[in-house]
């Protein structure tokens, strides 16, 4: 694993602060060393363990995280001040590259009784021309290996879609006597 993490943190006045970090990384491994979640892992080519060396299964090579916290300044007088007072906004987000995965043959084409055999890539560009959640890969880009042979396609050579996650929370603390009640909405 090789990686670089850049972070920044700031506070602007009493009402706004934020943090952000960006990770750029590259991870290569033998799947047997990362067999977490893989019951009784077996190499796809027992006589050629290097054939299963590739990008780590859970690897994300680019990840950007951020958090922004903001408050509403005291404004106005009377009823306007009562309504606008004590509001807080929190926004967090993550943008990360897709997961890496392999195109599997789905059957024992090598006649070796080993799982995880990969398909053969026959087109230079394996992705669909109009990528969508329903079709990310071009099915014509792959075929089954000839009987009795293994594919030369490496492990985790295909990249899934980018993942974007945003969370927003708006809160207000309302004083009731000596106590405070918090009203919260999250999306």
PDB file of C-alpha atoms in Angstrom, residues 11-140:
ATOM      1  CA  UNK A  11     -12.237  28.157  11.512  1.00  0.00           C
ATOM      2  CA  UNK A  12     -13.656  31.376  10.156  1.00  0.00           C
ATOM      3  CA  UNK A  13     -15.037  33.544  12.922  1.00  0.00           C
ATOM      4  CA  UNK A  14     -17.294  31.988  15.537  1.00  0.00           C
ATOM      5  CA  UNK A  15     -19.926  30.664  13.135  1.00  0.00           C
ATOM      6  CA  UNK A  16     -18.111  28.642  10.460  1.00  0.00           C
ATOM      7  CA  UNK A  17     -15.541  25.868  10.576  1.00  0.00           C
ATOM      8  CA  UNK A  18     -14.609  22.992   8.344  1.00  0.00           C
ATOM      9  CA  UNK A  19     -12.242  20.159   7.630  1.00  0.00           C
ATOM     10  CA  UNK A  20     -11.316  18.358   4.434  1.00  0.00           C
ATOM     11  CA  UNK A  21      -8.933  15.604   3.452  1.00  0.00           C
ATOM     12  CA  UNK A  22      -7.911  13.965   0.210  1.00  0.00           C
ATOM     13  CA  UNK A  23      -6.337  10.519  -0.073  1.00  0.00           C
ATOM     14  CA  UNK A  24      -4.509   9.250  -3.129  1.00  0.00           C
ATOM     15  CA  UNK A  25      -3.402   5.632  -2.808  1.00  0.00           C
ATOM     16  CA  UNK A  26      -2.458   2.441  -4.585  1.00  0.00           C
ATOM     17  CA  UNK A  27      -2.768  -1.040  -3.100  1.00  0.00           C
ATOM     18  CA  UNK A  28      -1.607  -4.341  -4.628  1.00  0.00           C
ATOM     19  CA  UNK A  29      -1.862  -7.705  -2.947  1.00  0.00           C
ATOM     20  CA  UNK A  30      -2.287 -11.425  -3.249  1.00  0.00           C
ATOM     21  CA  UNK A  31      -5.974 -12.109  -2.522  1.00  0.00           C
ATOM     22  CA  UNK A  32      -5.101 -14.915  -0.108  1.00  0.00           C
ATOM     23  CA  UNK A  33      -3.442 -12.338   2.185  1.00  0.00           C
ATOM     24  CA  UNK A  34      -6.647 -10.256   2.125  1.00  0.00           C
ATOM     25  CA  UNK A  35      -9.122 -13.138   2.276  1.00  0.00           C
ATOM     26  CA  UNK A  36     -11.309 -11.279   4.768  1.00  0.00           C
ATOM     27  CA  UNK A  37     -14.852 -12.259   3.951  1.00  0.00           C
ATOM     28  CA  UNK A  38     -13.781 -14.932   1.452  1.00  0.00           C
ATOM     29  CA  UNK A  39     -14.585 -18.317   2.912  1.00  0.00           C
ATOM     30  CA  UNK A  40     -11.822 -20.841   2.201  1.00  0.00           C
ATOM     31  CA  UNK A  41     -10.125 -18.735  -0.470  1.00  0.00           C
ATOM     32  CA  UNK A  42      -8.609 -20.709  -3.327  1.00  0.00           C
ATOM     33  CA  UNK A  43      -6.353 -19.411  -6.069  1.00  0.00           C
ATOM     34  CA  UNK A  44      -7.952 -19.381  -9.513  1.00  0.00           C
ATOM     35  CA  UNK A  45      -4.750 -20.950 -10.895  1.00  0.00           C
ATOM     36  CA  UNK A  46      -3.154 -23.056  -8.120  1.00  0.00           C
ATOM     37  CA  UNK A  47       0.026 -23.574 -10.166  1.00  0.00           C
ATOM     38  CA  UNK A  48       0.401 -19.831 -10.866  1.00  0.00           C
ATOM     39  CA  UNK A  49      -0.357 -17.843  -7.713  1.00  0.00           C
ATOM     40  CA  UNK A  50       0.938 -14.623  -9.304  1.00  0.00           C
ATOM     41  CA  UNK A  51      -2.100 -14.767 -11.635  1.00  0.00           C
ATOM     42  CA  UNK A  52      -4.238 -13.658  -8.667  1.00  0.00           C
ATOM     43  CA  UNK A  53      -1.980 -10.766  -7.677  1.00  0.00           C
ATOM     44  CA  UNK A  54      -3.627  -7.441  -8.401  1.00  0.00           C
ATOM     45  CA  UNK A  55      -5.371  -4.393  -7.025  1.00  0.00           C
ATOM     46  CA  UNK A  56      -6.723  -4.900  -3.497  1.00  0.00           C
ATOM     47  CA  UNK A  57     -10.440  -5.795  -3.490  1.00  0.00           C
ATOM     48  CA  UNK A  58     -11.558  -2.880  -1.296  1.00  0.00           C
ATOM     49  CA  UNK A  59      -9.115  -0.359  -2.773  1.00  0.00           C
ATOM     50  CA  UNK A  60     -10.306   3.191  -3.519  1.00  0.00           C
ATOM     51  CA  UNK A  61      -7.484   5.147  -5.132  1.00  0.00           C
ATOM     52  CA  UNK A  62      -9.035   8.608  -4.649  1.00  0.00           C
ATOM     53  CA  UNK A  63     -11.133   9.719  -1.668  1.00  0.00           C
ATOM     54  CA  UNK A  64     -12.187  13.268  -0.750  1.00  0.00           C
ATOM     55  CA  UNK A  65     -13.975  13.889   2.582  1.00  0.00           C
ATOM     56  CA  UNK A  66     -15.246  17.170   3.961  1.00  0.00           C
ATOM     57  CA  UNK A  67     -17.234  18.551   6.887  1.00  0.00           C
ATOM     58  CA  UNK A  68     -18.689  22.044   7.179  1.00  0.00           C
ATOM     59  CA  UNK A  69     -20.337  23.381  10.346  1.00  0.00           C
ATOM     60  CA  UNK A  70     -22.143  26.714  10.370  1.00  0.00           C
ATOM     61  CA  UNK A  71     -24.265  28.700  12.774  1.00  0.00           C
ATOM     62  CA  UNK A  72     -26.708  31.550  12.230  1.00  0.00           C
ATOM     63  CA  UNK A  73     -25.562  34.887  13.653  1.00  0.00           C
ATOM     64  CA  UNK A  74     -27.782  36.772  16.078  1.00  0.00           C
ATOM     65  CA  UNK A  75     -30.076  38.840  13.899  1.00  0.00           C
ATOM     66  CA  UNK A  76     -32.788  41.403  14.479  1.00  0.00           C
ATOM     67  CA  UNK A  77     -34.834  41.939  17.581  1.00  0.00           C
ATOM     68  CA  UNK A  78     -38.043  40.664  19.085  1.00  0.00           C
ATOM     69  CA  UNK A  79     -39.827  37.823  17.318  1.00  0.00           C
ATOM     70  CA  UNK A  80     -37.284  37.696  14.434  1.00  0.00           C
ATOM     71  CA  UNK A  81     -34.465  37.081  16.908  1.00  0.00           C
ATOM     72  CA  UNK A  82     -36.471  34.380  18.728  1.00  0.00           C
ATOM     73  CA  UNK A  83     -37.220  32.520  15.445  1.00  0.00           C
ATOM     74  CA  UNK A  84     -33.748  32.854  13.861  1.00  0.00           C
ATOM     75  CA  UNK A  85     -31.637  32.172  16.961  1.00  0.00           C
ATOM     76  CA  UNK A  86     -29.656  28.957  17.705  1.00  0.00           C
ATOM     77  CA  UNK A  87     -29.826  27.289  14.271  1.00  0.00           C
ATOM     78  CA  UNK A  88     -26.904  25.096  13.192  1.00  0.00           C
ATOM     79  CA  UNK A  89     -26.085  23.513   9.852  1.00  0.00           C
ATOM     80  CA  UNK A  90     -23.766  20.512   9.384  1.00  0.00           C
ATOM     81  CA  UNK A  91     -22.791  19.181   5.964  1.00  0.00           C
ATOM     82  CA  UNK A  92     -20.534  16.182   5.393  1.00  0.00           C
ATOM     83  CA  UNK A  93     -19.578  14.557   2.158  1.00  0.00           C
ATOM     84  CA  UNK A  94     -17.434  11.905   0.559  1.00  0.00           C
ATOM     85  CA  UNK A  95     -16.486  11.555  -3.080  1.00  0.00           C
ATOM     86  CA  UNK A  96     -14.553   8.400  -3.858  1.00  0.00           C
ATOM     87  CA  UNK A  97     -13.457   6.510  -6.906  1.00  0.00           C
ATOM     88  CA  UNK A  98     -15.237   3.267  -7.697  1.00  0.00           C
ATOM     89  CA  UNK A  99     -14.280  -0.162  -6.457  1.00  0.00           C
ATOM     90  CA  UNK A 100     -12.094  -2.415  -8.560  1.00  0.00           C
ATOM     91  CA  UNK A 101     -13.504  -5.769  -9.609  1.00  0.00           C
ATOM     92  CA  UNK A 102     -12.954  -8.724 -11.936  1.00  0.00           C
ATOM     93  CA  UNK A 103     -15.093 -10.100 -14.756  1.00  0.00           C
ATOM     94  CA  UNK A 104     -15.640 -13.739 -13.792  1.00  0.00           C
ATOM     95  CA  UNK A 105     -16.378 -16.593 -16.162  1.00  0.00           C
ATOM     96  CA  UNK A 106     -18.959 -18.084 -13.807  1.00  0.00           C
ATOM     97  CA  UNK A 107     -18.043 -21.656 -14.722  1.00  0.00           C
ATOM     98  CA  UNK A 108     -15.044 -23.966 -14.473  1.00  0.00           C
ATOM     99  CA  UNK A 109     -13.673 -23.454 -17.992  1.00  0.00           C
ATOM    100  CA  UNK A 110     -10.159 -24.633 -17.031  1.00  0.00           C
ATOM    101  CA  UNK A 111     -11.599 -27.960 -15.837  1.00  0.00           C
ATOM    102  CA  UNK A 112      -9.566 -27.551 -12.642  1.00  0.00           C
ATOM    103  CA  UNK A 113     -12.340 -27.402 -10.003  1.00  0.00           C
ATOM    104  CA  UNK A 114     -11.076 -23.985  -8.839  1.00  0.00           C
ATOM    105  CA  UNK A 115     -13.317 -20.949  -8.315  1.00  0.00           C
ATOM    106  CA  UNK A 116     -12.726 -17.309  -9.290  1.00  0.00           C
ATOM    107  CA  UNK A 117     -11.849 -18.051 -12.923  1.00  0.00           C
ATOM    108  CA  UNK A 118     -11.925 -14.874 -14.968  1.00  0.00           C
ATOM    109  CA  UNK A 119     -13.485 -14.154 -18.355  1.00  0.00           C
ATOM    110  CA  UNK A 120     -11.458 -13.164 -21.421  1.00  0.00           C
ATOM    111  CA  UNK A 121     -11.641  -9.500 -22.443  1.00  0.00           C
ATOM    112  CA  UNK A 122     -12.019  -9.245 -26.241  1.00  0.00           C
ATOM    113  CA  UNK A 123     -12.655  -5.492 -26.682  1.00  0.00           C
ATOM    114  CA  UNK A 124     -10.142  -2.798 -25.758  1.00  0.00           C
ATOM    115  CA  UNK A 125     -12.814  -0.760 -23.926  1.00  0.00           C
ATOM    116  CA  UNK A 126     -14.906  -3.025 -21.658  1.00  0.00           C
ATOM    117  CA  UNK A 127     -17.305  -0.288 -20.504  1.00  0.00           C
ATOM    118  CA  UNK A 128     -20.773   0.443 -21.906  1.00  0.00           C
ATOM    119  CA  UNK A 129     -20.949   3.458 -24.232  1.00  0.00           C
ATOM    120  CA  UNK A 130     -23.710   4.996 -22.058  1.00  0.00           C
ATOM    121  CA  UNK A 131     -22.759   3.880 -18.559  1.00  0.00           C
ATOM    122  CA  UNK A 132     -25.686   3.656 -16.133  1.00  0.00           C
ATOM    123  CA  UNK A 133     -26.633   1.894 -12.909  1.00  0.00           C
ATOM    124  CA  UNK A 134     -28.310  -0.788 -15.042  1.00  0.00           C
ATOM    125  CA  UNK A 135     -25.385  -1.376 -17.404  1.00  0.00           C
ATOM    126  CA  UNK A 136     -21.829  -0.412 -16.521  1.00  0.00           C
ATOM    127  CA  UNK A 137     -19.984  -2.945 -18.703  1.00  0.00           C
ATOM    128  CA  UNK A 138     -20.390  -3.881 -22.352  1.00  0.00           C
ATOM    129  CA  UNK A 139     -21.353  -7.600 -22.356  1.00  0.00           C
ATOM    130  CA  UNK A 140     -19.761  -7.998 -25.820  1.00  0.00           C
TER     131      UNK A 140
END
